[in-house]
Short mmCIF file of C-alpha atoms in Angstrom, two decimals:
data_model
loop_
_atom_site.label_atom_id
_atom_site.label_comp_id
_atom_site.label_asym_id
_atom_site.label_seq_id
_atom_site.Cartn_x
_atom_site.Cartn_y
_atom_site.Cartn_z
CA MET A 7 -3.75 -11.54 -0.32
CA GLY A 8 -3.65 -8.73 2.26
CA PHE A 9 -1.88 -8.85 5.59
CA LEU A 10 -5.25 -8.97 7.38
CA GLN A 11 -8.53 -10.08 5.85
CA ASP A 12 -11.53 -7.76 6.18
CA GLU A 13 -13.15 -9.94 8.86
CA GLU A 14 -9.91 -9.91 10.85
CA LYS A 15 -9.72 -6.11 10.67
CA ASP A 16 -13.29 -5.92 11.96
CA ALA A 17 -12.48 -8.28 14.85
CA LEU A 18 -9.21 -6.55 15.83
CA THR A 19 -8.89 -5.80 19.54
CA ILE A 20 -6.08 -4.82 21.93
CA ARG A 21 -5.08 -7.43 24.50
CA ARG A 22 -2.02 -5.77 26.01
CA MET A 23 -0.21 -2.46 25.64
CA ILE A 24 2.92 -0.71 26.83
CA PHE A 25 5.07 2.21 25.77
CA HIS A 26 8.58 3.47 26.46
CA VAL A 27 10.00 6.96 25.85
CA VAL A 28 12.75 7.23 23.21
CA GLY A 29 14.50 9.98 21.26
CA LYS A 30 17.64 11.95 20.55
CA ASP A 31 17.48 13.98 23.78
CA LEU A 32 17.68 10.91 26.00
CA ALA A 33 20.88 9.04 26.83
CA GLU A 34 18.76 5.98 27.66
CA PRO A 35 15.10 5.24 26.98
CA VAL A 36 12.60 5.73 29.78
CA LEU A 37 11.26 2.24 30.41
CA LEU A 38 7.73 1.93 31.75
CA PRO A 39 5.53 -0.89 33.09
CA GLU A 40 2.69 -2.53 31.19
CA ILE A 41 -0.50 -0.49 31.12
CA THR A 42 -3.03 -2.59 32.95
CA PRO A 43 -5.93 -2.33 32.91
CA LEU A 44 -5.93 -0.95 29.37
CA GLN A 45 -6.32 2.81 29.01
CA GLU A 46 -7.97 4.44 25.97
CA PRO A 47 -7.93 1.22 23.89
CA GLY A 48 -10.48 2.66 21.45
CA PHE A 49 -8.23 5.63 20.65
CA PHE A 50 -5.15 3.52 19.98
CA LEU A 51 -7.02 0.80 18.08
CA ALA A 52 -8.45 3.46 15.77
CA ARG A 53 -4.91 4.76 15.13
CA VAL A 54 -3.69 1.25 14.24
CA LYS A 55 -6.64 0.64 11.90
CA LEU A 56 -5.85 3.87 10.04
CA ALA A 57 -2.41 2.44 9.23
CA LEU A 58 -3.42 -1.02 7.98
CA ARG A 59 -1.61 -0.58 4.66
CA GLY A 60 2.09 -0.92 4.14
CA ASN A 61 4.93 -2.78 2.48
CA LEU A 62 5.33 -6.48 3.15
CA PHE A 63 8.56 -7.68 4.78
CA ALA A 64 9.74 -10.97 6.29
CA PHE A 65 12.18 -11.67 9.11
CA ARG A 66 15.65 -12.81 8.24
CA ASP A 67 16.89 -15.97 9.95
CA GLY A 68 17.79 -15.32 13.58
CA ALA A 69 16.09 -11.91 13.84
CA ALA A 70 16.09 -10.75 17.47
CA VAL A 71 12.71 -9.01 17.20
CA GLU A 72 11.11 -12.23 16.01
CA ALA A 73 12.67 -14.19 18.88
CA THR A 74 11.49 -11.64 21.45
CA LEU A 75 7.92 -11.53 20.15
CA ARG A 76 7.78 -15.31 19.85
CA GLY A 77 8.85 -15.51 23.48
CA LEU A 78 5.93 -13.27 24.48
CA THR A 79 3.49 -15.69 22.85
CA THR A 80 4.84 -18.55 24.99
CA GLY A 81 4.59 -16.88 28.39
CA GLY A 82 7.55 -14.48 28.33
CA ASN A 83 7.46 -11.37 30.52
CA PHE A 84 5.67 -8.71 28.46
CA ALA A 85 7.30 -5.70 30.14
CA GLU A 86 10.83 -7.12 30.03
CA GLY A 87 10.53 -8.25 26.41
CA THR A 88 9.24 -4.92 25.16
CA GLN A 89 11.85 -3.04 27.21
CA ALA A 90 14.57 -4.99 25.40
CA LEU A 91 12.98 -3.99 22.08
CA ALA A 92 12.82 -0.35 23.16
CA ARG A 93 16.50 -0.30 24.16
CA GLU A 94 17.57 -1.61 20.75
CA PHE A 95 15.21 0.71 18.89
CA HIS A 96 16.52 3.69 20.88
CA ARG A 97 20.14 2.70 20.24
CA LEU A 98 19.59 2.67 16.47
CA HIS A 99 17.16 5.58 16.44
CA ARG A 100 18.92 8.36 18.30
CA THR A 101 20.87 10.37 15.71
CA GLY A 102 18.89 13.26 14.24
CA THR A 103 15.46 11.88 15.08
CA SER A 104 12.55 13.32 17.00
CA ASN A 105 11.51 12.49 20.53
CA GLY A 106 8.54 10.24 21.08
CA VAL A 107 7.43 6.90 22.40
CA PHE A 108 7.90 3.31 21.30
CA LEU A 109 4.56 1.52 21.68
CA VAL A 110 3.99 -2.21 21.61
CA PHE A 111 0.51 -3.69 21.31
CA GLU A 112 -0.52 -7.31 21.41
CA LEU A 113 -3.59 -7.51 19.21
CA ALA A 114 -6.15 -10.25 18.66
CA THR A 115 -7.76 -10.87 15.26
CA GLY A 116 -10.23 -13.41 16.59
CA GLN A 117 -8.16 -16.54 15.91
CA ASP A 118 -4.64 -15.17 15.70
CA THR A 119 -2.20 -12.81 17.46
CA VAL A 120 -0.63 -9.78 15.81
CA PHE A 121 1.89 -7.41 17.35
CA ALA A 122 2.10 -3.71 16.53
CA LEU A 123 5.38 -1.84 17.05
CA ILE A 124 4.89 1.92 16.66
CA LYS A 125 7.17 4.95 16.93
CA TYR A 126 4.77 7.74 17.88
CA ASP A 127 6.24 11.24 17.70
CA HIS A 128 5.60 13.77 20.43
CA ASP A 129 3.48 16.58 19.03
CA GLU A 130 3.41 20.02 20.60
CA VAL A 131 -0.11 21.32 21.21
CA VAL A 132 -1.68 24.19 23.16
CA HIS A 133 -4.41 23.11 25.57
CA TYR A 134 -6.97 25.59 26.81
CA SER A 135 -9.34 25.44 29.76
CA LEU A 136 -12.22 27.73 30.71
CA GLY A 137 -13.56 28.90 34.04
CA ASN A 138 -16.58 27.41 35.71
CA PRO A 139 -19.89 27.62 33.74
CA GLY A 140 -21.54 31.01 34.18
CA GLU A 141 -18.38 32.69 35.44
CA GLU A 142 -16.46 35.25 33.46
CA GLY A 143 -12.78 34.62 33.42
CA MET A 144 -9.65 34.54 31.33
CA PRO A 145 -9.15 31.21 29.54
CA HIS A 146 -6.04 29.34 30.63
CA LEU A 147 -3.60 28.21 27.93
CA GLU A 148 -0.99 25.53 28.47
CA ARG A 149 1.55 24.17 26.00
CA LEU A 150 1.79 20.39 26.07
CA GLN A 151 4.59 18.43 24.42
CA LYS A 152 4.08 14.86 25.62
CA THR A 153 0.86 14.05 23.82
CA PHE A 154 -0.75 11.42 21.60
CA VAL A 155 -2.63 13.13 18.79
CA LYS A 156 -5.17 11.64 16.39
CA LYS A 157 -3.46 12.53 13.14
CA THR A 158 -1.97 9.54 11.37
CA GLU A 159 1.23 11.44 10.57
CA ALA A 160 2.25 11.24 14.23
CA MET A 161 2.85 7.50 13.77
CA GLN A 162 6.22 7.78 12.05
CA LYS A 163 7.00 4.07 12.05
CA ILE A 164 4.64 1.14 12.35
CA ALA A 165 5.34 -2.55 11.94
CA LEU A 166 2.54 -5.08 12.23
CA VAL A 167 3.99 -8.52 12.92
CA ARG A 168 2.24 -11.83 12.29
CA LEU A 169 4.42 -14.76 13.33
CA ASP A 170 4.41 -18.03 11.44
CA PRO A 171 3.66 -21.11 13.57
CA VAL A 172 7.25 -22.38 13.91
CA ALA A 173 9.68 -19.81 12.49
CA GLY A 174 9.62 -16.58 10.54
CA GLY A 175 6.73 -14.26 10.03
CA ARG A 176 5.25 -11.50 7.92
CA ILE A 177 5.69 -7.83 8.73
CA MET A 178 3.64 -5.01 7.26
CA VAL A 179 5.75 -1.87 7.47
CA ARG A 180 4.59 1.70 7.16
CA ASP A 181 7.40 4.25 7.29
CA ARG A 182 6.39 7.87 6.74
CA SER A 183 9.96 9.04 6.23
CA LYS A 184 10.40 6.58 3.35
CA PRO A 185 6.94 5.46 2.17
CA THR A 186 8.12 3.44 -0.83
CA HIS A 187 10.52 1.30 1.24
CA ILE A 188 11.83 1.58 4.81
CA SER A 189 14.37 3.66 6.75
CA GLU A 190 17.76 2.00 7.04
CA TYR A 191 17.80 1.98 10.85
CA PHE A 192 14.25 0.57 11.03
CA GLU A 193 15.17 -2.20 8.60
CA THR A 194 18.23 -2.95 10.75
CA PHE A 195 16.11 -2.99 13.90
CA LEU A 196 13.59 -5.44 12.43
CA ASP A 197 16.32 -7.46 10.65
CA ALA A 198 13.90 -7.96 7.77
CA ARG A 199 13.87 -8.05 3.99
CA ARG A 200 11.20 -6.88 1.60
CA VAL A 201 9.07 -9.70 0.20
CA ASN A 202 8.03 -8.06 -3.05
CA ALA A 203 10.70 -6.21 -5.02
CA PRO A 204 9.37 -2.88 -6.35
CA ASP A 205 10.29 -3.92 -9.90
CA GLU A 206 8.13 -7.04 -9.57
CA LEU A 207 5.27 -4.97 -8.16
CA SER A 208 5.38 -2.76 -11.26
CA GLY A 209 4.69 -5.81 -13.44
CA LYS A 210 1.92 -7.03 -11.12
CA LEU A 211 0.27 -3.61 -11.25
CA VAL A 212 0.21 -3.75 -15.04
CA ASP A 213 -1.47 -7.18 -14.90
CA ALA A 214 -4.11 -5.92 -12.45
CA LEU A 215 -4.91 -2.85 -14.57
CA ARG A 216 -4.99 -4.86 -17.80
CA GLU A 217 -7.37 -7.50 -16.42
CA THR A 218 -9.63 -4.78 -15.03
CA PHE A 219 -9.76 -3.07 -18.42
CA ARG A 220 -10.72 -6.31 -20.18
CA LYS A 221 -13.64 -6.88 -17.82
CA HIS A 222 -15.01 -3.34 -18.13
CA LYS A 223 -13.93 -2.23 -21.60
CA ASP A 224 -17.47 -1.63 -22.82
CA THR A 225 -18.31 0.73 -19.90
CA LEU A 226 -15.38 3.08 -20.45
CA PRO A 227 -15.39 6.26 -22.57
CA GLU A 228 -14.68 5.73 -26.27
CA ASN A 229 -11.29 7.44 -26.17
CA VAL A 230 -10.20 5.06 -23.38
CA ARG A 231 -11.86 1.99 -24.87
CA GLU A 232 -10.20 2.28 -28.28
CA GLY A 233 -6.66 1.99 -26.99
CA GLY A 234 -7.10 1.05 -23.33
CA VAL A 235 -4.36 -1.54 -22.97
CA ASN A 236 -1.91 0.60 -24.91
CA ARG A 237 -2.95 3.55 -22.71
CA ILE A 238 -1.98 1.55 -19.61
CA TYR A 239 1.49 0.85 -20.98
CA GLU A 240 2.06 4.35 -22.32
CA THR A 241 1.00 5.94 -19.02
CA LEU A 242 3.20 3.76 -16.82
CA ARG A 243 6.17 3.91 -19.18
CA GLN A 244 6.32 7.71 -18.91
CA GLY A 245 8.13 7.44 -15.58
CA GLY A 246 7.60 9.43 -12.42
CA HIS A 247 4.52 7.46 -11.31
CA ARG A 248 4.04 5.97 -7.86
CA TYR A 249 1.42 3.52 -6.69
CA ASP A 250 0.15 4.73 -3.32
CA PRO A 251 -2.83 2.87 -1.80
CA GLU A 252 -3.69 6.00 0.19
CA ASP A 253 -3.93 8.15 -2.93
CA PRO A 254 -4.37 5.95 -6.04
CA GLU A 255 -6.82 8.29 -7.80
CA PRO A 256 -4.31 10.24 -9.98
CA LEU A 257 -2.93 7.01 -11.42
CA PHE A 258 -6.37 5.44 -11.97
CA THR A 259 -7.62 8.60 -13.67
CA ALA A 260 -4.61 8.67 -16.01
CA VAL A 261 -5.30 5.08 -17.06
CA PHE A 262 -9.12 4.83 -17.11
CA GLY A 263 -10.29 8.44 -17.16
CA ARG A 264 -12.38 9.93 -14.36
CA LEU A 265 -14.42 7.22 -12.62
CA ALA A 266 -17.62 7.65 -10.65
CA GLU A 267 -17.37 6.77 -6.97
CA ASP A 268 -19.87 3.91 -7.37
CA ALA A 269 -18.56 2.63 -10.73
CA PRO A 270 -18.46 -1.21 -10.80
CA ILE A 271 -14.95 -1.05 -12.29
CA ARG A 272 -13.68 0.17 -8.91
CA ARG A 273 -14.75 -3.07 -7.19
CA THR A 274 -13.06 -5.14 -9.88
CA LEU A 275 -9.92 -3.03 -9.65
CA ASP A 276 -9.77 -3.45 -5.86
CA ARG A 277 -10.13 -7.21 -6.25
CA MET A 278 -7.48 -7.43 -8.98
CA LEU A 279 -5.01 -5.39 -6.91
CA ARG A 280 -5.55 -7.70 -3.93
CA GLU A 281 -5.22 -10.87 -6.01
CA HIS A 282 -1.94 -9.64 -7.49
CA GLY A 283 -0.59 -8.63 -4.07
CA VAL A 284 -0.37 -4.93 -4.89
CA SER A 285 -3.24 -3.33 -2.97
CA GLU A 286 -1.36 -2.46 0.25
CA GLU A 287 2.13 -1.77 -1.12
CA THR A 288 3.63 1.64 -1.92
CA PHE A 289 6.27 1.74 -4.64
CA GLU A 290 7.79 3.75 -7.46
CA ILE A 291 6.76 2.34 -10.84
CA ASN A 292 9.81 1.31 -12.85
CA PRO A 293 9.13 2.07 -16.56
CA GLU A 294 11.71 -0.54 -17.58
CA ARG A 295 9.57 -3.26 -15.99
CA VAL A 296 6.49 -2.12 -17.89
CA ARG A 297 7.18 -4.08 -21.06
CA LYS A 298 4.68 -3.33 -23.77
CA PRO A 299 3.97 -6.32 -26.05
CA SER A 300 4.92 -5.73 -29.68
CA ARG A 301 1.80 -7.53 -30.93
CA ARG A 302 -1.12 -5.17 -31.61
CA VAL A 303 -4.74 -5.78 -32.63
CA MET A 304 -7.11 -3.61 -34.65
CA GLU A 305 -10.82 -4.47 -34.72
CA THR A 306 -13.57 -2.90 -36.84
CA ALA A 307 -17.25 -2.39 -36.10
CA GLU A 308 -18.03 -5.27 -38.48
CA GLY A 309 -15.78 -7.65 -36.53
CA THR A 310 -12.80 -7.60 -38.87
CA VAL A 311 -9.63 -8.25 -36.87
CA VAL A 312 -6.17 -7.20 -37.97
CA LEU A 313 -3.15 -8.42 -36.01
CA TYR A 314 0.13 -6.62 -36.57
CA ASP A 315 3.47 -5.92 -34.93
CA GLU A 316 4.45 -2.55 -33.50
CA GLY A 317 5.94 -0.46 -36.30
CA HIS A 318 3.87 -2.15 -39.02
CA ARG A 319 0.51 -0.52 -38.43
CA PRO A 320 -1.80 -0.64 -41.48
CA THR A 321 -2.60 2.68 -43.11
CA THR A 322 -6.07 4.02 -42.35
CA GLU A 323 -7.96 6.68 -44.30
CA ARG A 324 -11.26 8.36 -43.44
CA MET A 325 -13.63 8.39 -46.41
CA GLU A 326 -16.14 11.09 -47.35
CA ASP A 327 -19.08 9.09 -46.01
CA GLY A 328 -17.45 8.76 -42.58
CA ARG A 329 -16.27 5.19 -42.97
CA GLU A 330 -12.59 4.24 -42.71
CA ARG A 331 -10.51 2.36 -45.23
CA ILE A 332 -7.70 0.08 -43.98
CA GLU A 333 -4.86 -0.53 -46.40
CA ILE A 334 -2.47 -3.41 -45.83
CA VAL A 335 0.69 -3.74 -47.90
CA THR A 336 2.18 -7.24 -47.58
CA ALA A 337 4.89 -9.39 -49.09
CA GLY A 338 2.29 -12.12 -49.50
CA ILE A 339 -0.80 -13.72 -47.95
CA THR A 340 0.19 -16.83 -46.03
CA ARG A 341 -3.25 -17.86 -44.80
CA ASP A 342 -6.86 -17.44 -45.96
CA ASP A 343 -8.89 -19.96 -43.98
CA VAL A 344 -11.67 -20.48 -41.45
CA ASP A 345 -10.56 -19.01 -38.11
CA ILE A 346 -10.45 -21.61 -35.33
CA ASP A 347 -7.95 -19.78 -33.11
CA LYS A 348 -9.22 -18.77 -29.66
CA ARG A 349 -8.79 -15.07 -29.01
CA THR A 350 -10.07 -12.76 -26.31
CA LEU A 351 -10.92 -9.56 -28.11
CA GLY A 352 -13.11 -7.95 -25.45
CA ARG A 353 -15.90 -6.80 -27.78
#
């Protein structure tokens, strides 16, 4: 299950917003009042929606950030609470980091409240202005450093926080400096732990890919269909693969071949990834957690099924008429009976 359901993403609005200036060049953060009425809510909401994928964390017992945000939901002073957060973030953030702002948004999903904590880097841009219409004149250029730009990369750190009713809460973290986990100082600031270990996510990814293959085996190219499950294991066990929800195409292509944009398998794959809790996480795939079963199955066009263990594959030989002969050498036949075993062979 994702951090926000699709209907909640569609209903997302900004209730309150504030930002404070932080960075290595400041001895203390510049603390500012709440922005009221809201200014440019559409711009900032669009930036948040672009970052609605990340790694799932949970607060540790006694986390100060949780306590502060919980206080804001029960009538606490919004400016004072966020200023306390900004001071602590600045204290942990200063060494070797860029200047920017620490934004806090209180968001509404329709029925629930979500907080967004964002470190937004200052981005240097050159602004130009022209003379009055119809007048010839030299354009005026001005370099601006304190700006909010549209590119997603400017949001270096983002934590979306959804508090549980009494204690604890889920945090979706997106950290551009360490996309597969979280920066040490940001983890310290949040006082949080990762919910899903990357090794466990590797196994869940295999399950999602395998179930997708079973449902769409007959629609895949022959070279993929013949050894699809084995192809999944062999691909992921090579090492060096990452699952990135922003750019999953290289991995999907390696497993299933090139897929059309409107291929039904994509919808199934999206659903399987969500059901296994993988769809929004970014992680390095650990080949050691991709354990390939030793049991293999060979099936012929006539429906003959041969089960065998890895390392004991029957010998196959292509005959002159194009058919294939399967030769099995055995120490003895232990069963020759009507088959009543239930198997899913995916024909």
